[in-house]
Amino acid sequence: MKGKEFPPLLELSSLTVTYGGQTLLDSIDLDVMSGETLAVVGESGAGKTTLLRSLLGVTARGFSVSGSLTFDGQQQDLALDQSYGSLTANSLAYVPQNPSIGLDPLKRLQWQWRQALRAMRTLKGTQSDKEQDIEDRRFSQHILSQLNLKAFDKKFPHQWSRGMQQRLLLAFALVAKPKIIILDEPTSALDPIVAAKALVEVTKVAKENNISVIMVTHDLALATQFADRVAVLSTGKLLEVGTTGEILNSPAHPYTSNLVKHRHWGLDYA
Amino acid sequence: MLEVNNLSVRLQDQTLLENINFKLSRGETLCIIGESGSGKTTLLRALLGLVPLSLGSVMLDRHVYQSPEQSQIGLPSTQIVMQDPIAALNPRQKIKRSIAESLYKSSLQAVEIDHAVLQALRDVELPESLENRYPAQISLGQAQRICIARAIVAKPDILFFDEPLSALDAIIQKQIAQLLDRLKKQNDLSYIFVTHDLGFARHYADRILLLNSGKVEEYQDVNLFFQGPESIYGQELLEAAYILGSLPQKKTEEFRVA
């Protein structure tokens, strides 16, 4: 539905990451269109986390990064400027796999939620007038109810279950109305019923607000359920990128067709 | 063969498991499914004698236990394979010793034990040369095969598995599942799996035991369960599995009409 006439929102070209002579990512070219859901699928050791960290500009010391990143029309050479996180900082929301690292254990949830709202306003540079206040409050209530989160009750993070913490982080990500949300293994901390509801809601709200979603997962079956396009990563190389239909029906790479064949335990009753 | 009657586990004032009943016959595979905190692992631990029973009885062939004291001995001729294979192996022991450990108390001679270890390695399709390595020198998939070898070398009747595949990549998962299937037929074993993977349960289980907050929500033949669970909770769980792609069939389009 979106042709190539629109420039991609985010474009990585020949991203290479090395660490101590080892190539972790080998010349990755990847683009993300505005409003689409892109899944990055790879098994353990494929380089998913390194790719995420490079995108966020938080690669650890000793990693050398090269290539270029174009975001919203602005280009940056990654080898020259390691602080490229600033290019995407205000437009990119990251939901970690482990929810406890995303929340401050010493602050009440209500306080953290207010911080998120305040941050959103600062980022957008909006003045606090009455109309905007009402609109913001409405949107934040909408997000909370969509994710089945209600009263914070002056609770601290540890007083909530992992599932609720994870949903709160998803709400944090959505309420800031970023351009891109990055989900790192979004289902691994959640039980299936909660995970299914949360993911359906997040992708729905993202679509409504034209937010792109980058979902990083080891689970091809999950990826194909939610993504518009799927990128397959293996041992640091991007094997192929295609629409979900292309990946499922005519995978170009033997590695991908093997993954496709083995999802659902090879069951194929439709 | 195995019969569990009215099993309950209480810890202080909390009821972890309440009134669990099921049977397992020889050669059967039972999958215990449920969300985290539903009591899956506690049930396995109770059967293994790691958690004392508060009420009820467990009967394996002629061996019965019903009191907390009896239950702590554990069932004979059962073995367990855990979720994290590297953590389950002693890092300072060679593979050979890890596998042989359960045989030291038997009446076997040293030569026979060595022979049994090699046979076990062949059974799990690993090269014999692996016996002199340490756990840190083998892959995750190999380590899980070692844990399986260690379990079957003791010639159990029932094997327990606590999420045995969730740490592994998809293709290796499938290879190990096929291996388990073959070993089961070869040795006439019964399996009890604790798993959250409904695709796996659908494929490999004969019966399903669905737990929800310590109670049995459903105990059902696998085909009947997947055709349509009786409980609302079971239906919700299946629906979620379809949305998340753990089970093939429905597409998400119908759930996310924007």
XYZ file of C-alpha atoms in Angstrom:
528
model
C 0.000 0.000 0.000
C 2.954 2.276 0.556
C 5.110 2.431 -2.521
C 8.686 3.574 -2.728
C 7.547 7.093 -3.625
C 7.690 7.957 0.081
C 11.174 8.081 1.525
C 11.590 5.690 4.452
C 11.337 7.157 7.935
C 14.516 5.464 9.023
C 17.216 4.035 6.860
C 20.323 2.166 7.874
C 22.923 1.671 5.199
C 25.908 -0.649 5.405
C 25.773 -0.759 9.188
C 28.775 -2.758 10.335
C 29.589 -3.437 13.954
C 32.822 -5.101 15.025
C 34.156 -6.005 18.416
C 37.717 -7.156 18.960
C 38.197 -8.359 15.383
C 34.831 -10.133 15.361
C 32.180 -8.882 12.965
C 28.881 -8.803 14.809
C 26.873 -7.112 12.091
C 27.990 -7.234 8.497
C 26.909 -4.359 6.288
C 23.210 -4.225 7.130
C 20.865 -2.213 4.904
C 17.455 -1.802 6.415
C 14.679 0.738 6.127
C 11.542 1.372 8.110
C 8.559 3.092 6.543
C 6.361 5.417 8.484
C 3.529 3.582 10.225
C 4.615 0.074 9.318
C 5.411 -2.830 11.613
C 8.761 -4.380 10.829
C 9.843 -7.574 12.555
C 13.508 -8.473 12.876
C 13.728 -12.221 13.315
C 16.847 -14.102 14.321
C 17.954 -16.902 16.588
C 20.218 -16.411 19.557
C 23.559 -14.968 18.476
C 22.155 -13.575 15.232
C 22.904 -9.979 16.207
C 19.421 -8.786 17.137
C 20.537 -7.070 20.311
C 23.547 -5.483 18.610
C 21.284 -4.119 15.893
C 18.928 -2.671 18.488
C 21.755 -1.124 20.448
C 23.204 0.406 17.309
C 19.827 1.895 16.458
C 19.518 3.353 19.932
C 23.097 4.604 19.917
C 23.991 2.684 23.045
C 26.581 0.178 21.852
C 28.990 -0.750 24.617
C 32.546 0.542 24.796
C 34.897 -1.271 22.463
C 32.316 -1.781 19.735
C 33.201 -0.035 16.528
C 30.267 1.057 14.425
C 30.316 2.194 10.821
C 27.718 2.959 8.204
C 25.119 5.641 8.053
C 21.732 6.336 9.551
C 19.115 8.498 7.914
C 16.195 9.505 10.065
C 13.412 11.754 8.882
C 15.598 13.181 6.122
C 18.665 13.814 8.257
C 21.736 11.723 7.650
C 24.519 10.862 10.032
C 27.750 8.976 9.526
C 27.888 6.474 12.335
C 31.660 5.989 12.233
C 32.317 9.687 12.769
C 29.658 10.510 15.270
C 28.984 8.071 18.063
C 26.423 10.351 19.662
C 23.952 9.721 16.872
C 21.385 8.685 19.437
C 20.477 12.370 19.537
C 19.107 12.163 16.008
C 16.420 9.718 17.007
C 16.234 10.434 20.744
C 13.015 12.387 20.712
C 11.230 10.139 18.287
C 12.118 6.654 19.353
C 10.630 4.679 22.238
C 12.237 1.490 23.436
C 10.440 -1.221 25.402
C 12.985 -3.582 26.944
C 12.519 -7.312 27.190
C 12.915 -7.234 30.935
C 10.429 -4.707 32.312
C 12.260 -4.207 35.583
C 15.102 -2.359 33.869
C 12.644 0.166 32.447
C 11.150 1.288 35.740
C 12.687 3.151 38.649
C 12.303 0.832 41.655
C 12.373 3.729 44.121
C 9.624 5.829 42.585
C 5.902 5.302 42.740
C 4.271 4.319 39.449
C 1.983 7.323 39.488
C 5.020 9.590 39.656
C 6.705 7.743 36.790
C 3.601 8.034 34.663
C 3.404 11.789 35.293
C 7.071 12.047 34.299
C 6.282 10.282 31.052
C 3.474 12.737 30.331
C 5.681 15.687 31.176
C 8.444 14.322 28.968
C 5.982 13.928 26.135
C 4.992 17.556 26.406
C 8.578 18.766 26.524
C 9.432 16.685 23.496
C 6.511 17.976 21.523
C 7.244 21.511 22.708
C 3.559 22.096 23.341
C 2.432 24.872 25.662
C 0.203 23.756 28.465
C -3.095 25.375 27.635
C -6.400 24.072 28.794
C -7.423 22.426 25.558
C -4.117 20.621 25.207
C -4.349 19.483 28.843
C -7.716 17.916 28.266
C -6.579 16.288 25.049
C -3.438 14.879 26.687
C -5.383 13.546 29.625
C -7.903 11.940 27.325
C -5.164 10.293 25.273
C -3.328 8.990 28.316
C -6.539 7.577 29.785
C -7.280 5.982 26.432
C -3.867 4.291 26.352
C -4.174 3.077 29.939
C -7.601 1.597 29.398
C -6.565 0.019 26.085
C -3.781 -1.778 27.913
C -6.064 -2.707 30.783
C -4.198 -0.622 33.320
C -6.231 1.337 35.818
C -5.384 2.857 39.149
C -1.757 3.165 40.133
C -2.757 3.364 43.818
C 0.561 4.851 44.883
C 2.194 1.505 44.173
C 5.860 0.842 43.590
C 7.027 -1.227 40.587
C 7.754 -4.353 42.656
C 4.143 -4.413 43.821
C 3.006 -5.078 40.283
C 3.406 -8.328 38.395
C 5.879 -8.570 35.526
C 3.001 -8.630 33.083
C 1.571 -5.391 34.409
C 5.008 -3.754 34.455
C 5.513 -4.735 30.835
C 2.123 -3.319 29.859
C 2.941 -0.101 31.687
C 6.147 0.213 29.675
C 4.162 -0.286 26.493
C 1.868 2.500 27.687
C 4.900 4.739 28.374
C 6.073 4.118 24.845
C 2.700 4.859 23.263
C 1.773 7.916 25.288
C 4.831 9.844 24.118
C 3.569 9.451 20.516
C 7.033 8.669 19.165
C 7.698 8.027 15.488
C 9.045 4.562 16.165
C 8.502 2.053 18.953
C 11.064 -0.686 19.410
C 9.809 -3.843 21.081
C 12.507 -6.221 22.265
C 11.067 -9.765 22.548
C 7.670 -8.366 23.529
C 6.063 -11.638 24.588
C 8.779 -13.221 26.661
C 7.795 -11.538 29.934
C 4.068 -11.976 29.404
C 1.645 -14.851 29.679
C -0.037 -15.650 26.375
C -3.484 -14.213 27.094
C -2.034 -10.917 28.293
C 0.612 -10.862 25.557
C -1.927 -11.361 22.799
C -4.169 -8.576 24.090
C -1.260 -6.196 24.659
C 0.276 -6.751 21.232
C -3.039 -6.392 19.425
C -3.658 -3.131 21.285
C -0.164 -1.740 20.763
C -0.148 -2.423 17.041
C -3.645 -0.964 16.791
C -2.787 2.267 18.619
C 0.447 2.488 16.620
C -1.468 2.194 13.325
C -4.022 4.791 14.457
C -1.254 7.264 15.236
C 1.016 6.387 12.310
C 3.743 5.079 14.611
C 6.218 2.559 13.168
C 6.928 -0.542 15.216
C 10.175 -2.479 15.089
C 9.640 -5.826 16.754
C 12.712 -7.875 17.539
C 11.999 -11.528 18.192
C 13.302 -15.054 17.816
C 9.797 -16.266 16.968
C 9.027 -16.231 13.247
C 5.441 -17.320 13.814
C 4.847 -14.353 16.106
C 6.557 -11.992 13.660
C 4.405 -13.052 10.737
C 1.237 -12.577 12.788
C 1.905 -8.914 13.491
C 4.419 -7.534 11.012
C 3.904 -5.949 7.605
C 7.469 -6.830 6.683
C 9.948 -9.303 8.115
C 13.743 -9.034 8.116
C 15.667 -12.253 8.733
C 18.982 -11.956 10.534
C 21.475 -14.766 10.959
C 25.031 -14.643 12.334
C 25.327 -10.930 11.733
C 24.037 -10.913 8.174
C 20.711 -9.713 6.916
C 19.582 -12.648 4.791
C 16.446 -11.140 3.390
C 13.712 -8.599 3.904
C 10.263 -9.095 2.498
C 6.606 -8.612 3.140
C 5.115 -11.177 5.482
C 3.436 -12.879 2.544
C 6.692 -13.121 0.590
C 8.579 -14.549 3.568
C 5.905 -17.163 4.238
C 5.123 -18.161 0.678
C 8.341 -17.679 -1.249
C 11.326 -17.285 1.037
C 14.449 -16.485 -0.976
C 17.031 -17.873 1.404
C 17.229 -21.560 2.438
C 17.702 -20.500 6.064
C 14.397 -18.648 5.955
C 12.543 -21.491 4.302
C 13.862 -23.776 7.020
C 12.537 -21.400 9.692
C 9.203 -21.172 7.897
C 8.993 -24.931 7.644
C 9.752 -25.481 11.306
C 7.400 -22.945 12.816
C 4.371 -24.508 14.513
C 6.416 -27.677 14.925
C 5.921 -28.327 11.230
C 2.177 -28.643 11.710
C 0.159 -27.435 8.781
C -3.496 -27.851 9.258
C -5.336 -24.744 8.291
C 0.816 -46.599 36.159
C 0.956 -43.233 37.944
C -2.089 -42.099 39.834
C -2.458 -38.773 41.569
C -5.424 -38.362 43.887
C -6.618 -35.150 45.544
C -3.127 -33.761 45.657
C -2.865 -30.459 47.507
C 0.139 -28.412 48.428
C -0.057 -25.654 51.012
C 2.747 -23.473 52.098
C 2.028 -21.536 55.268
C -1.387 -20.019 54.591
C -1.107 -20.127 50.799
C -2.660 -22.896 48.758
C -0.380 -23.582 45.819
C -2.169 -26.643 44.472
C -5.658 -27.782 45.268
C -7.272 -31.121 44.632
C -5.265 -32.314 41.631
C -6.316 -35.635 40.093
C -4.859 -37.363 37.084
C -3.555 -40.677 35.807
C -0.699 -41.546 33.520
C -0.454 -44.891 31.793
C 2.644 -46.473 30.305
C 3.791 -44.866 27.074
C 1.554 -41.860 27.544
C 2.629 -38.212 27.262
C 0.950 -35.670 29.499
C 1.463 -31.956 28.975
C 0.838 -29.695 31.935
C 0.047 -26.218 30.628
C -0.897 -22.969 32.304
C 0.359 -19.459 32.811
C 3.168 -18.487 35.124
C 2.134 -18.852 38.740
C -0.501 -21.458 37.934
C 1.381 -24.173 39.824
C 2.904 -26.154 36.948
C 6.366 -26.326 38.410
C 5.054 -26.866 41.941
C 3.153 -29.911 40.709
C 6.316 -31.357 39.166
C 8.216 -30.662 42.344
C 5.515 -32.296 44.438
C 5.669 -35.430 42.285
C 9.448 -35.507 42.589
C 9.273 -35.167 46.347
C 10.895 -31.734 46.428
C 7.789 -30.142 47.926
C 5.857 -31.987 50.654
C 2.230 -32.843 49.960
C -0.334 -31.426 52.336
C -3.147 -33.741 51.280
C -3.807 -36.509 48.831
C -1.735 -39.356 47.524
C 0.591 -40.262 44.679
C 0.762 -43.839 43.525
C 3.350 -45.233 41.122
C 2.809 -48.923 40.438
C 2.870 -50.369 43.929
C 4.749 -47.494 45.503
C 2.437 -45.110 47.347
C 3.011 -41.975 49.269
C 0.451 -39.935 51.035
C 2.003 -38.244 54.039
C 4.365 -35.266 53.840
C 7.192 -37.396 55.259
C 6.752 -40.160 52.695
C 6.471 -37.746 49.822
C 9.882 -36.251 50.514
C 11.549 -39.481 49.464
C 10.291 -38.961 45.940
C 9.106 -41.481 43.415
C 11.365 -44.302 42.296
C 12.204 -44.728 38.618
C 11.529 -41.128 37.685
C 13.993 -38.605 36.269
C 13.795 -34.940 35.412
C 15.183 -32.743 32.631
C 15.245 -29.050 33.468
C 14.819 -25.854 31.510
C 18.381 -24.529 31.552
C 20.726 -27.379 30.604
C 23.955 -25.530 31.359
C 22.778 -24.687 34.876
C 21.714 -28.292 35.371
C 25.194 -29.678 34.709
C 28.010 -29.380 37.196
C 30.522 -27.073 35.476
C 33.484 -28.778 37.159
C 32.527 -32.272 36.084
C 33.305 -33.841 32.773
C 30.265 -34.899 30.767
C 31.179 -38.523 31.354
C 30.903 -38.127 35.094
C 27.654 -36.168 34.895
C 26.030 -38.971 32.955
C 27.522 -41.775 35.038
C 26.649 -40.306 38.412
C 23.305 -42.029 38.785
C 24.969 -45.398 38.115
C 27.583 -45.229 40.856
C 25.167 -46.580 43.433
C 24.106 -49.456 41.214
C 25.849 -52.815 41.158
C 27.467 -52.117 37.781
C 31.220 -52.559 37.277
C 33.308 -49.584 36.151
C 33.621 -51.035 32.650
C 29.896 -51.484 32.411
C 29.318 -47.906 33.525
C 31.709 -46.610 30.849
C 29.883 -48.708 28.338
C 26.500 -47.380 29.492
C 27.723 -43.779 29.200
C 28.864 -44.312 25.617
C 25.606 -46.015 24.783
C 23.657 -43.101 26.283
C 25.651 -40.632 24.170
C 24.882 -42.649 21.057
C 21.219 -42.771 22.064
C 20.997 -38.986 22.105
C 22.893 -38.764 18.804
C 26.045 -37.152 20.167
C 29.631 -38.121 19.301
C 31.329 -40.275 21.929
C 34.258 -37.864 22.053
C 32.053 -35.423 23.953
C 32.383 -37.443 27.151
C 35.694 -35.804 28.025
C 34.478 -32.232 27.637
C 33.204 -29.849 30.300
C 29.743 -28.216 30.108
C 31.292 -24.877 29.124
C 32.744 -26.494 26.001
C 29.481 -27.665 24.482
C 26.517 -25.885 22.943
C 23.153 -25.384 24.595
C 21.493 -27.976 22.386
C 24.239 -30.503 23.109
C 23.936 -29.771 26.841
C 20.212 -30.505 26.738
C 20.932 -33.800 24.972
C 23.427 -34.607 27.738
C 20.755 -33.932 30.355
C 18.445 -36.310 28.502
C 21.199 -38.921 28.303
C 21.792 -38.551 32.031
C 18.094 -39.098 32.690
C 17.631 -42.167 30.493
C 20.815 -43.905 31.616
C 19.091 -44.538 34.963
C 16.388 -46.484 33.100
C 13.370 -44.602 34.464
C 9.733 -45.375 33.749
C 8.657 -41.755 33.775
C 10.571 -38.719 32.617
C 9.595 -35.246 33.830
C 10.459 -32.194 31.762
C 10.265 -28.623 32.983
C 10.153 -26.417 29.861
C 12.906 -28.516 28.267
C 13.001 -26.679 24.944
C 12.306 -23.048 25.744
C 15.990 -22.101 25.981
C 16.735 -23.479 22.511
C 16.440 -22.198 18.940
C 13.460 -23.375 16.909
C 15.223 -25.864 14.661
C 17.125 -27.452 17.553
C 13.877 -27.600 19.519
C 12.357 -29.686 16.810
C 15.357 -32.026 16.536
C 15.284 -32.657 20.272
C 11.530 -33.183 20.276
C 11.991 -35.829 17.571
C 14.768 -37.422 19.602
C 12.497 -37.575 22.649
C 9.789 -39.167 20.575
C 12.170 -41.889 19.400
C 13.574 -42.525 22.888
C 10.078 -42.859 24.248
C 9.157 -45.572 21.787
C 12.507 -47.346 22.208
C 12.402 -47.471 25.987
C 8.657 -47.588 26.561
C 8.754 -44.397 28.618
C 6.022 -42.099 29.853
C 6.553 -38.368 29.700
C 5.202 -35.488 31.739
C 5.988 -32.104 30.235
C 5.523 -28.729 31.827
C 5.291 -26.348 28.914
C 3.830 -23.062 27.816
C 4.177 -23.932 24.136
C 0.751 -24.982 22.917
C 2.103 -25.915 19.489
C 4.375 -28.435 21.138
C 1.562 -29.752 23.348
C -0.701 -30.172 20.358
C 1.963 -32.126 18.525
C 3.417 -34.358 21.202
C 0.877 -34.763 24.014
C -1.703 -37.489 24.435
C -3.436 -35.653 27.225
C -3.537 -32.092 28.465
C -3.728 -30.942 32.068
C -4.572 -27.248 32.155
C -3.824 -25.527 35.456
C -5.107 -22.151 36.541
C -4.084 -20.681 39.900
C -3.442 -24.048 41.476
C -6.562 -25.821 40.258
C -7.193 -28.169 37.368
C -9.126 -26.203 34.797
C -9.242 -29.036 32.325
C -7.960 -32.606 32.028
C -8.655 -33.739 28.544
C -7.591 -35.770 25.544
C -5.350 -33.620 23.355
C -7.554 -33.704 20.262
C -10.693 -32.876 22.177
C -8.931 -30.047 23.959
C -7.681 -28.423 20.790
C -10.999 -28.909 19.022
C -12.688 -26.848 21.679
C -11.831 -26.487 25.339
C -14.734 -26.744 27.745
C -13.570 -24.060 30.139
C -13.684 -20.364 29.330
C -10.096 -20.051 30.486
C -9.036 -22.771 28.057
C -10.829 -21.008 25.229
C -9.111 -17.717 26.035
C -5.746 -19.451 26.101
C -6.286 -21.055 22.697
C -7.497 -17.789 21.228
C -4.325 -16.072 22.478
C -2.166 -18.836 21.022
C -3.762 -18.308 17.612
C -3.184 -14.562 17.796
C 0.442 -14.997 18.802
C 1.027 -17.574 16.110
C 1.891 -20.391 18.532
C -0.785 -22.400 16.754
C -1.406 -22.231 13.024
C -4.809 -21.281 11.660
C -6.496 -17.967 12.196
C -4.940 -14.721 11.072
C -4.800 -11.566 13.152
C -6.603 -9.434 10.575
C -9.952 -10.170 12.140
C -8.685 -9.125 15.570
C -7.123 -5.864 14.590
C -9.499 -4.129 12.282
C -8.292 -0.599 12.762
